[in-house]
Amino acid sequence: MQKITIHLLKPRKQKTVIYEGVLLLEEPGHLLVHARWRREALDLGCVVFAPGDQFLEHYYTARWYNIFEVRSAADALKGWYCNITRPALREGDMLISEDLELDLFVTPDRRHLLRLDQEEFEALALEVTEPEAYATALKALNELEDMARAGAPPFDRG
């Protein structure tokens, strides 16, 4: 298994979150990374990321999102946290993902799909500065919701 360094770019917040994971799978258009939450607990309202939580992170090089399957340290499914992003880039042992602020949380039973940070997404003003990116991001959010409702992979792991 190969270690990989993930760079989550957050341009609006002018920061980059950097952490290490293990590349489990690389196939055309898709990378699967395993990472652990190594920070203090973070309560997002819909889910709490706790020390030791496991993340199976699906990155796509031609899709405008990533999907994180979140499990407790004891392997209980907490849900899926999805980020609307520009397509991921792989550069050597580095994976780069640019966050567009808009998120979706899917509960473990897939009955509740919660759109998050819509105001932050709108504050990027992509509708004005990059109308095509704005439309693509909204289309990606709808695609994620459709996948989750249908139980399509990776939302089929309960």
Short mmCIF file of N, CA and C in Angstrom, two decimals:
data_model
loop_
_atom_site.label_atom_id
_atom_site.label_comp_id
_atom_site.label_asym_id
_atom_site.label_seq_id
_atom_site.Cartn_x
_atom_site.Cartn_y
_atom_site.Cartn_z
N MET A 1 0.84 -1.18 0.00
CA MET A 1 0.00 0.00 0.00
C MET A 1 0.89 1.25 0.00
N GLN A 2 0.46 2.21 -0.76
CA GLN A 2 1.25 3.42 -0.94
C GLN A 2 0.70 4.59 -0.13
N LYS A 3 1.59 5.25 0.59
CA LYS A 3 1.17 6.46 1.30
C LYS A 3 0.98 7.59 0.30
N ILE A 4 0.00 8.45 0.60
CA ILE A 4 -0.28 9.58 -0.27
C ILE A 4 -0.60 10.77 0.62
N THR A 5 -0.19 11.95 0.19
CA THR A 5 -0.47 13.16 0.94
C THR A 5 -1.62 13.89 0.26
N ILE A 6 -2.67 14.16 1.02
CA ILE A 6 -3.85 14.83 0.48
C ILE A 6 -3.75 16.31 0.81
N HIS A 7 -4.02 17.13 -0.20
CA HIS A 7 -4.07 18.58 -0.05
C HIS A 7 -5.48 19.03 -0.39
N LEU A 8 -6.25 19.39 0.63
CA LEU A 8 -7.60 19.90 0.42
C LEU A 8 -7.51 21.42 0.38
N LEU A 9 -7.61 21.98 -0.81
CA LEU A 9 -7.50 23.42 -0.98
C LEU A 9 -8.84 24.07 -0.65
N LYS A 10 -8.78 25.09 0.18
CA LYS A 10 -9.97 25.85 0.57
C LYS A 10 -9.70 27.32 0.26
N PRO A 11 -9.81 27.70 -1.02
CA PRO A 11 -9.41 29.05 -1.42
C PRO A 11 -10.16 30.17 -0.70
N ARG A 12 -11.45 29.99 -0.46
CA ARG A 12 -12.22 31.04 0.20
C ARG A 12 -11.70 31.33 1.60
N LYS A 13 -11.24 30.26 2.27
CA LYS A 13 -10.72 30.40 3.62
C LYS A 13 -9.20 30.62 3.62
N GLN A 14 -8.63 30.68 2.43
CA GLN A 14 -7.20 30.87 2.24
C GLN A 14 -6.38 29.90 3.07
N LYS A 15 -6.75 28.62 2.98
CA LYS A 15 -5.97 27.62 3.69
C LYS A 15 -6.00 26.30 2.94
N THR A 16 -5.06 25.47 3.28
CA THR A 16 -4.97 24.13 2.72
C THR A 16 -4.86 23.16 3.88
N VAL A 17 -5.73 22.15 3.89
CA VAL A 17 -5.66 21.10 4.90
C VAL A 17 -4.81 19.98 4.30
N ILE A 18 -3.76 19.62 5.00
CA ILE A 18 -2.83 18.60 4.50
C ILE A 18 -2.78 17.44 5.50
N TYR A 19 -2.93 16.23 4.98
CA TYR A 19 -2.83 15.05 5.84
C TYR A 19 -2.42 13.86 5.00
N GLU A 20 -2.05 12.77 5.68
CA GLU A 20 -1.61 11.57 4.98
C GLU A 20 -2.68 10.50 5.00
N GLY A 21 -2.68 9.71 3.96
CA GLY A 21 -3.56 8.57 3.86
C GLY A 21 -2.83 7.45 3.14
N VAL A 22 -3.54 6.36 2.96
CA VAL A 22 -3.00 5.21 2.24
C VAL A 22 -3.85 5.01 0.99
N LEU A 23 -3.19 4.98 -0.15
CA LEU A 23 -3.88 4.75 -1.41
C LEU A 23 -4.23 3.27 -1.51
N LEU A 24 -5.52 2.96 -1.46
CA LEU A 24 -5.99 1.58 -1.51
C LEU A 24 -6.24 1.10 -2.93
N LEU A 25 -6.67 2.04 -3.79
CA LEU A 25 -7.06 1.67 -5.14
C LEU A 25 -6.86 2.86 -6.05
N GLU A 26 -6.31 2.60 -7.21
CA GLU A 26 -6.22 3.62 -8.26
C GLU A 26 -6.63 2.97 -9.56
N GLU A 27 -7.68 3.51 -10.14
CA GLU A 27 -8.16 3.04 -11.43
C GLU A 27 -8.48 4.29 -12.25
N PRO A 28 -8.68 4.16 -13.54
CA PRO A 28 -8.94 5.35 -14.34
C PRO A 28 -10.11 6.17 -13.79
N GLY A 29 -9.82 7.42 -13.47
CA GLY A 29 -10.85 8.34 -12.99
C GLY A 29 -11.19 8.27 -11.52
N HIS A 30 -10.60 7.32 -10.77
CA HIS A 30 -11.00 7.10 -9.38
C HIS A 30 -9.80 6.70 -8.52
N LEU A 31 -9.70 7.33 -7.36
CA LEU A 31 -8.71 6.94 -6.36
C LEU A 31 -9.43 6.73 -5.05
N LEU A 32 -9.07 5.68 -4.34
CA LEU A 32 -9.65 5.39 -3.03
C LEU A 32 -8.54 5.45 -2.00
N VAL A 33 -8.75 6.32 -1.00
CA VAL A 33 -7.75 6.56 0.04
C VAL A 33 -8.35 6.24 1.40
N HIS A 34 -7.57 5.61 2.26
CA HIS A 34 -7.96 5.40 3.65
C HIS A 34 -7.19 6.39 4.50
N ALA A 35 -7.92 7.11 5.35
CA ALA A 35 -7.27 8.06 6.27
C ALA A 35 -7.98 7.99 7.62
N ARG A 36 -7.28 8.45 8.63
CA ARG A 36 -7.86 8.50 9.98
C ARG A 36 -7.94 9.95 10.42
N TRP A 37 -8.97 10.25 11.23
CA TRP A 37 -9.12 11.58 11.81
C TRP A 37 -8.14 11.67 12.97
N ARG A 38 -7.16 12.53 12.85
CA ARG A 38 -6.11 12.65 13.86
C ARG A 38 -6.16 14.00 14.58
N ARG A 39 -7.26 14.70 14.46
CA ARG A 39 -7.42 16.00 15.09
C ARG A 39 -8.39 15.87 16.26
N GLU A 40 -8.63 16.97 16.94
CA GLU A 40 -9.64 16.98 18.00
C GLU A 40 -11.02 16.75 17.38
N ALA A 41 -11.96 16.34 18.21
CA ALA A 41 -13.32 16.12 17.74
C ALA A 41 -13.86 17.40 17.09
N LEU A 42 -14.60 17.21 16.00
CA LEU A 42 -15.19 18.32 15.27
C LEU A 42 -16.67 18.02 15.07
N ASP A 43 -17.52 18.81 15.71
CA ASP A 43 -18.97 18.63 15.63
C ASP A 43 -19.51 19.51 14.51
N LEU A 44 -20.00 18.88 13.45
CA LEU A 44 -20.53 19.60 12.31
C LEU A 44 -22.05 19.78 12.39
N GLY A 45 -22.63 19.36 13.49
CA GLY A 45 -24.08 19.45 13.64
C GLY A 45 -24.78 18.19 13.18
N CYS A 46 -24.38 17.67 12.03
CA CYS A 46 -24.99 16.46 11.48
C CYS A 46 -24.16 15.21 11.80
N VAL A 47 -22.90 15.41 12.13
CA VAL A 47 -21.99 14.31 12.44
C VAL A 47 -20.82 14.89 13.25
N VAL A 48 -20.23 14.04 14.07
CA VAL A 48 -19.03 14.43 14.82
C VAL A 48 -17.88 13.59 14.29
N PHE A 49 -16.83 14.27 13.82
CA PHE A 49 -15.59 13.58 13.47
C PHE A 49 -14.78 13.48 14.75
N ALA A 50 -14.46 12.26 15.16
CA ALA A 50 -13.77 12.03 16.43
C ALA A 50 -12.40 11.41 16.16
N PRO A 51 -11.46 11.62 17.09
CA PRO A 51 -10.15 11.01 16.93
C PRO A 51 -10.27 9.50 16.68
N GLY A 52 -9.55 9.03 15.67
CA GLY A 52 -9.58 7.61 15.33
C GLY A 52 -10.61 7.24 14.30
N ASP A 53 -11.55 8.15 13.98
CA ASP A 53 -12.52 7.84 12.92
C ASP A 53 -11.78 7.49 11.64
N GLN A 54 -12.38 6.58 10.88
CA GLN A 54 -11.80 6.13 9.63
C GLN A 54 -12.56 6.76 8.46
N PHE A 55 -11.82 7.18 7.47
CA PHE A 55 -12.41 7.76 6.27
C PHE A 55 -11.97 6.94 5.06
N LEU A 56 -12.94 6.43 4.31
CA LEU A 56 -12.67 5.87 2.99
C LEU A 56 -13.03 6.96 2.01
N GLU A 57 -12.02 7.56 1.42
CA GLU A 57 -12.20 8.77 0.61
C GLU A 57 -12.12 8.44 -0.87
N HIS A 58 -13.21 8.68 -1.56
CA HIS A 58 -13.30 8.46 -3.00
C HIS A 58 -13.06 9.78 -3.72
N TYR A 59 -11.98 9.82 -4.50
CA TYR A 59 -11.65 11.01 -5.29
C TYR A 59 -11.82 10.65 -6.76
N TYR A 60 -12.27 11.63 -7.53
CA TYR A 60 -12.52 11.41 -8.95
C TYR A 60 -11.81 12.49 -9.76
N THR A 61 -11.20 12.06 -10.85
CA THR A 61 -10.43 12.99 -11.67
C THR A 61 -11.27 13.61 -12.79
N ALA A 62 -12.51 13.16 -12.94
CA ALA A 62 -13.38 13.72 -13.97
C ALA A 62 -14.76 14.10 -13.41
N ARG A 63 -14.91 14.01 -12.11
CA ARG A 63 -16.18 14.38 -11.46
C ARG A 63 -15.93 15.54 -10.51
N TRP A 64 -16.98 16.31 -10.27
CA TRP A 64 -16.86 17.53 -9.46
C TRP A 64 -17.26 17.27 -8.01
N TYR A 65 -16.81 16.17 -7.44
CA TYR A 65 -17.08 15.87 -6.03
C TYR A 65 -16.13 14.80 -5.54
N ASN A 66 -16.09 14.68 -4.22
CA ASN A 66 -15.48 13.51 -3.59
C ASN A 66 -16.47 13.01 -2.55
N ILE A 67 -16.32 11.77 -2.17
CA ILE A 67 -17.23 11.12 -1.22
C ILE A 67 -16.38 10.47 -0.13
N PHE A 68 -16.64 10.87 1.11
CA PHE A 68 -15.94 10.29 2.26
C PHE A 68 -16.91 9.41 3.03
N GLU A 69 -16.65 8.12 3.06
CA GLU A 69 -17.40 7.22 3.93
C GLU A 69 -16.77 7.34 5.31
N VAL A 70 -17.57 7.74 6.29
CA VAL A 70 -17.05 8.01 7.63
C VAL A 70 -17.48 6.89 8.57
N ARG A 71 -16.49 6.30 9.23
CA ARG A 71 -16.75 5.23 10.20
C ARG A 71 -16.04 5.55 11.50
N SER A 72 -16.64 5.12 12.59
CA SER A 72 -16.02 5.31 13.90
C SER A 72 -14.77 4.43 13.99
N ALA A 73 -13.99 4.65 15.04
CA ALA A 73 -12.81 3.82 15.27
C ALA A 73 -13.21 2.35 15.42
N ALA A 74 -14.46 2.11 15.90
CA ALA A 74 -14.98 0.74 16.07
C ALA A 74 -15.65 0.23 14.79
N ASP A 75 -15.56 0.97 13.69
CA ASP A 75 -16.04 0.59 12.37
C ASP A 75 -17.56 0.75 12.17
N ALA A 76 -18.23 1.51 13.04
CA ALA A 76 -19.67 1.78 12.84
C ALA A 76 -19.81 2.91 11.82
N LEU A 77 -20.68 2.71 10.85
CA LEU A 77 -20.90 3.72 9.82
C LEU A 77 -21.56 4.95 10.42
N LYS A 78 -20.94 6.11 10.20
CA LYS A 78 -21.51 7.39 10.66
C LYS A 78 -22.24 8.11 9.53
N GLY A 79 -21.92 7.75 8.30
CA GLY A 79 -22.55 8.37 7.14
C GLY A 79 -21.51 8.70 6.09
N TRP A 80 -21.95 9.47 5.09
CA TRP A 80 -21.07 9.88 4.00
C TRP A 80 -21.03 11.40 3.95
N TYR A 81 -19.83 11.93 3.93
CA TYR A 81 -19.66 13.37 3.81
C TYR A 81 -19.11 13.63 2.41
N CYS A 82 -19.85 14.40 1.64
CA CYS A 82 -19.51 14.64 0.25
C CYS A 82 -19.17 16.11 0.05
N ASN A 83 -18.09 16.35 -0.63
CA ASN A 83 -17.65 17.71 -0.93
C ASN A 83 -17.81 17.97 -2.42
N ILE A 84 -18.39 19.10 -2.77
CA ILE A 84 -18.39 19.53 -4.16
C ILE A 84 -17.04 20.18 -4.39
N THR A 85 -16.31 19.68 -5.37
CA THR A 85 -14.94 20.10 -5.63
C THR A 85 -14.71 20.17 -7.13
N ARG A 86 -13.61 20.76 -7.49
CA ARG A 86 -13.14 20.60 -8.87
C ARG A 86 -12.57 19.19 -8.96
N PRO A 87 -12.45 18.62 -10.16
CA PRO A 87 -11.88 17.27 -10.28
C PRO A 87 -10.51 17.19 -9.60
N ALA A 88 -10.27 16.06 -8.96
CA ALA A 88 -9.02 15.84 -8.22
C ALA A 88 -7.84 15.72 -9.18
N LEU A 89 -6.68 16.11 -8.68
CA LEU A 89 -5.43 16.00 -9.44
C LEU A 89 -4.46 15.11 -8.68
N ARG A 90 -3.83 14.20 -9.38
CA ARG A 90 -2.78 13.36 -8.78
C ARG A 90 -1.45 13.83 -9.32
N GLU A 91 -0.55 14.19 -8.42
CA GLU A 91 0.80 14.62 -8.80
C GLU A 91 1.78 13.84 -7.95
N GLY A 92 2.32 12.77 -8.49
CA GLY A 92 3.25 11.92 -7.75
C GLY A 92 2.58 11.32 -6.53
N ASP A 93 3.14 11.57 -5.35
CA ASP A 93 2.56 11.02 -4.11
C ASP A 93 1.63 12.03 -3.44
N MET A 94 1.09 12.96 -4.24
CA MET A 94 0.22 14.01 -3.72
C MET A 94 -1.12 13.97 -4.48
N LEU A 95 -2.19 14.16 -3.71
CA LEU A 95 -3.53 14.24 -4.27
C LEU A 95 -4.09 15.61 -3.90
N ILE A 96 -4.55 16.35 -4.90
CA ILE A 96 -5.02 17.72 -4.69
C ILE A 96 -6.49 17.81 -5.02
N SER A 97 -7.25 18.39 -4.09
CA SER A 97 -8.70 18.55 -4.28
C SER A 97 -9.07 19.97 -3.85
N GLU A 98 -9.70 20.72 -4.76
CA GLU A 98 -10.11 22.09 -4.47
C GLU A 98 -11.58 22.12 -4.07
N ASP A 99 -11.82 22.47 -2.83
CA ASP A 99 -13.17 22.51 -2.25
C ASP A 99 -13.93 23.74 -2.74
N LEU A 100 -15.17 23.52 -3.17
CA LEU A 100 -16.03 24.63 -3.60
C LEU A 100 -17.08 24.97 -2.55
N GLU A 101 -16.83 24.56 -1.32
CA GLU A 101 -17.62 24.92 -0.13
C GLU A 101 -18.94 24.17 0.02
N LEU A 102 -19.58 23.79 -1.06
CA LEU A 102 -20.89 23.14 -1.02
C LEU A 102 -20.70 21.67 -0.64
N ASP A 103 -21.47 21.21 0.36
CA ASP A 103 -21.31 19.84 0.86
C ASP A 103 -22.66 19.14 0.98
N LEU A 104 -22.58 17.83 1.09
CA LEU A 104 -23.76 17.01 1.30
C LEU A 104 -23.41 15.97 2.35
N PHE A 105 -24.28 15.82 3.35
CA PHE A 105 -24.09 14.73 4.31
C PHE A 105 -25.25 13.77 4.15
N VAL A 106 -24.92 12.48 4.07
CA VAL A 106 -25.90 11.42 3.91
C VAL A 106 -25.84 10.55 5.16
N THR A 107 -26.98 10.39 5.83
CA THR A 107 -27.03 9.57 7.04
C THR A 107 -26.84 8.09 6.69
N PRO A 108 -26.44 7.27 7.67
CA PRO A 108 -26.17 5.86 7.39
C PRO A 108 -27.33 5.11 6.74
N ASP A 109 -28.57 5.48 7.07
CA ASP A 109 -29.72 4.79 6.47
C ASP A 109 -30.13 5.41 5.13
N ARG A 110 -29.42 6.45 4.71
CA ARG A 110 -29.64 7.18 3.46
C ARG A 110 -31.02 7.84 3.40
N ARG A 111 -31.69 7.97 4.52
CA ARG A 111 -33.01 8.61 4.53
C ARG A 111 -32.93 10.12 4.59
N HIS A 112 -31.81 10.63 5.08
CA HIS A 112 -31.66 12.08 5.23
C HIS A 112 -30.43 12.54 4.45
N LEU A 113 -30.67 13.44 3.52
CA LEU A 113 -29.61 14.04 2.73
C LEU A 113 -29.61 15.52 3.08
N LEU A 114 -28.54 15.98 3.67
CA LEU A 114 -28.47 17.35 4.17
C LEU A 114 -27.49 18.18 3.35
N ARG A 115 -28.01 19.19 2.67
CA ARG A 115 -27.14 20.12 1.94
C ARG A 115 -26.53 21.09 2.96
N LEU A 116 -25.23 21.27 2.86
CA LEU A 116 -24.51 22.09 3.83
C LEU A 116 -23.72 23.20 3.12
N ASP A 117 -23.56 24.30 3.82
CA ASP A 117 -22.69 25.40 3.40
C ASP A 117 -23.09 26.04 2.07
N GLN A 118 -24.39 26.08 1.80
CA GLN A 118 -24.85 26.70 0.56
C GLN A 118 -24.51 28.19 0.50
N GLU A 119 -24.56 28.87 1.66
CA GLU A 119 -24.24 30.30 1.68
C GLU A 119 -22.77 30.53 1.33
N GLU A 120 -21.91 29.67 1.83
CA GLU A 120 -20.48 29.79 1.52
C GLU A 120 -20.23 29.57 0.03
N PHE A 121 -20.94 28.61 -0.53
CA PHE A 121 -20.81 28.35 -1.97
C PHE A 121 -21.26 29.57 -2.77
N GLU A 122 -22.40 30.13 -2.41
CA GLU A 122 -22.91 31.30 -3.13
C GLU A 122 -21.95 32.49 -2.97
N ALA A 123 -21.28 32.58 -1.82
CA ALA A 123 -20.35 33.68 -1.58
C ALA A 123 -19.13 33.61 -2.51
N LEU A 124 -18.85 32.45 -3.08
CA LEU A 124 -17.75 32.35 -4.04
C LEU A 124 -18.06 33.13 -5.32
N ALA A 125 -19.34 33.41 -5.55
CA ALA A 125 -19.80 34.17 -6.72
C ALA A 125 -19.44 33.49 -8.05
N LEU A 126 -19.38 32.17 -8.05
CA LEU A 126 -19.08 31.46 -9.29
C LEU A 126 -20.14 31.69 -10.35
N GLU A 127 -21.35 31.95 -9.92
CA GLU A 127 -22.43 32.20 -10.88
C GLU A 127 -22.07 33.37 -11.79
N VAL A 128 -21.30 34.32 -11.26
CA VAL A 128 -20.88 35.50 -12.02
C VAL A 128 -19.51 35.29 -12.66
N THR A 129 -18.55 34.80 -11.86
CA THR A 129 -17.17 34.70 -12.34
C THR A 129 -16.89 33.47 -13.19
N GLU A 130 -17.57 32.35 -12.89
CA GLU A 130 -17.38 31.10 -13.63
C GLU A 130 -18.73 30.39 -13.77
N PRO A 131 -19.62 30.91 -14.62
CA PRO A 131 -20.97 30.33 -14.71
C PRO A 131 -21.00 28.84 -15.04
N GLU A 132 -20.05 28.38 -15.85
CA GLU A 132 -20.02 26.96 -16.20
C GLU A 132 -19.65 26.11 -14.98
N ALA A 133 -18.69 26.58 -14.20
CA ALA A 133 -18.30 25.87 -12.97
C ALA A 133 -19.45 25.86 -11.98
N TYR A 134 -20.17 26.98 -11.88
CA TYR A 134 -21.32 27.08 -10.97
C TYR A 134 -22.37 26.03 -11.35
N ALA A 135 -22.72 25.96 -12.62
CA ALA A 135 -23.73 25.01 -13.08
C ALA A 135 -23.25 23.57 -12.90
N THR A 136 -21.98 23.32 -13.15
CA THR A 136 -21.42 21.98 -13.00
C THR A 136 -21.44 21.55 -11.54
N ALA A 137 -21.14 22.46 -10.64
CA ALA A 137 -21.15 22.15 -9.21
C ALA A 137 -22.56 21.77 -8.75
N LEU A 138 -23.56 22.53 -9.17
CA LEU A 138 -24.94 22.21 -8.79
C LEU A 138 -25.40 20.89 -9.39
N LYS A 139 -24.97 20.62 -10.61
CA LYS A 139 -25.29 19.34 -11.25
C LYS A 139 -24.65 18.19 -10.47
N ALA A 140 -23.42 18.40 -10.00
CA ALA A 140 -22.72 17.38 -9.21
C ALA A 140 -23.45 17.10 -7.90
N LEU A 141 -23.96 18.14 -7.27
CA LEU A 141 -24.72 17.96 -6.02
C LEU A 141 -25.97 17.13 -6.28
N ASN A 142 -26.68 17.42 -7.35
CA ASN A 142 -27.87 16.64 -7.69
C ASN A 142 -27.52 15.19 -8.01
N GLU A 143 -26.40 14.98 -8.69
CA GLU A 143 -25.95 13.63 -9.01
C GLU A 143 -25.66 12.83 -7.73
N LEU A 144 -24.99 13.47 -6.77
CA LEU A 144 -24.72 12.81 -5.49
C LEU A 144 -26.01 12.42 -4.78
N GLU A 145 -26.97 13.33 -4.76
CA GLU A 145 -28.25 13.03 -4.10
C GLU A 145 -28.94 11.85 -4.78
N ASP A 146 -28.92 11.82 -6.10
CA ASP A 146 -29.53 10.70 -6.83
C ASP A 146 -28.82 9.38 -6.52
N MET A 147 -27.49 9.42 -6.48
CA MET A 147 -26.72 8.22 -6.17
C MET A 147 -27.04 7.71 -4.76
N ALA A 148 -27.09 8.62 -3.80
CA ALA A 148 -27.35 8.24 -2.41
C ALA A 148 -28.74 7.62 -2.28
N ARG A 149 -29.74 8.26 -2.87
CA ARG A 149 -31.11 7.73 -2.78
C ARG A 149 -31.22 6.34 -3.39
N ALA A 150 -30.48 6.11 -4.47
CA ALA A 150 -30.53 4.82 -5.17
C ALA A 150 -29.64 3.76 -4.51
N GLY A 151 -28.81 4.18 -3.56
CA GLY A 151 -27.88 3.23 -2.95
C GLY A 151 -26.78 2.80 -3.90
N ALA A 152 -26.44 3.67 -4.84
CA ALA A 152 -25.36 3.36 -5.79
C ALA A 152 -24.02 3.44 -5.08
N PRO A 153 -23.02 2.68 -5.54
CA PRO A 153 -21.71 2.74 -4.91
C PRO A 153 -21.17 4.18 -4.91
N PRO A 154 -20.54 4.59 -3.84
CA PRO A 154 -20.19 3.84 -2.63
C PRO A 154 -21.26 3.92 -1.53
N PHE A 155 -22.43 4.41 -1.84
CA PHE A 155 -23.49 4.54 -0.83
C PHE A 155 -24.18 3.20 -0.54
N ASP A 156 -23.66 2.13 -1.08
CA ASP A 156 -24.27 0.80 -0.88
C ASP A 156 -23.62 0.03 0.27
N ARG A 157 -22.65 0.66 0.93
CA ARG A 157 -21.95 -0.02 2.04
C ARG A 157 -22.55 0.44 3.36
N GLY A 158 -23.38 -0.39 3.99
CA GLY A 158 -24.07 0.02 5.20
C GLY A 158 -23.59 -0.60 6.42
#
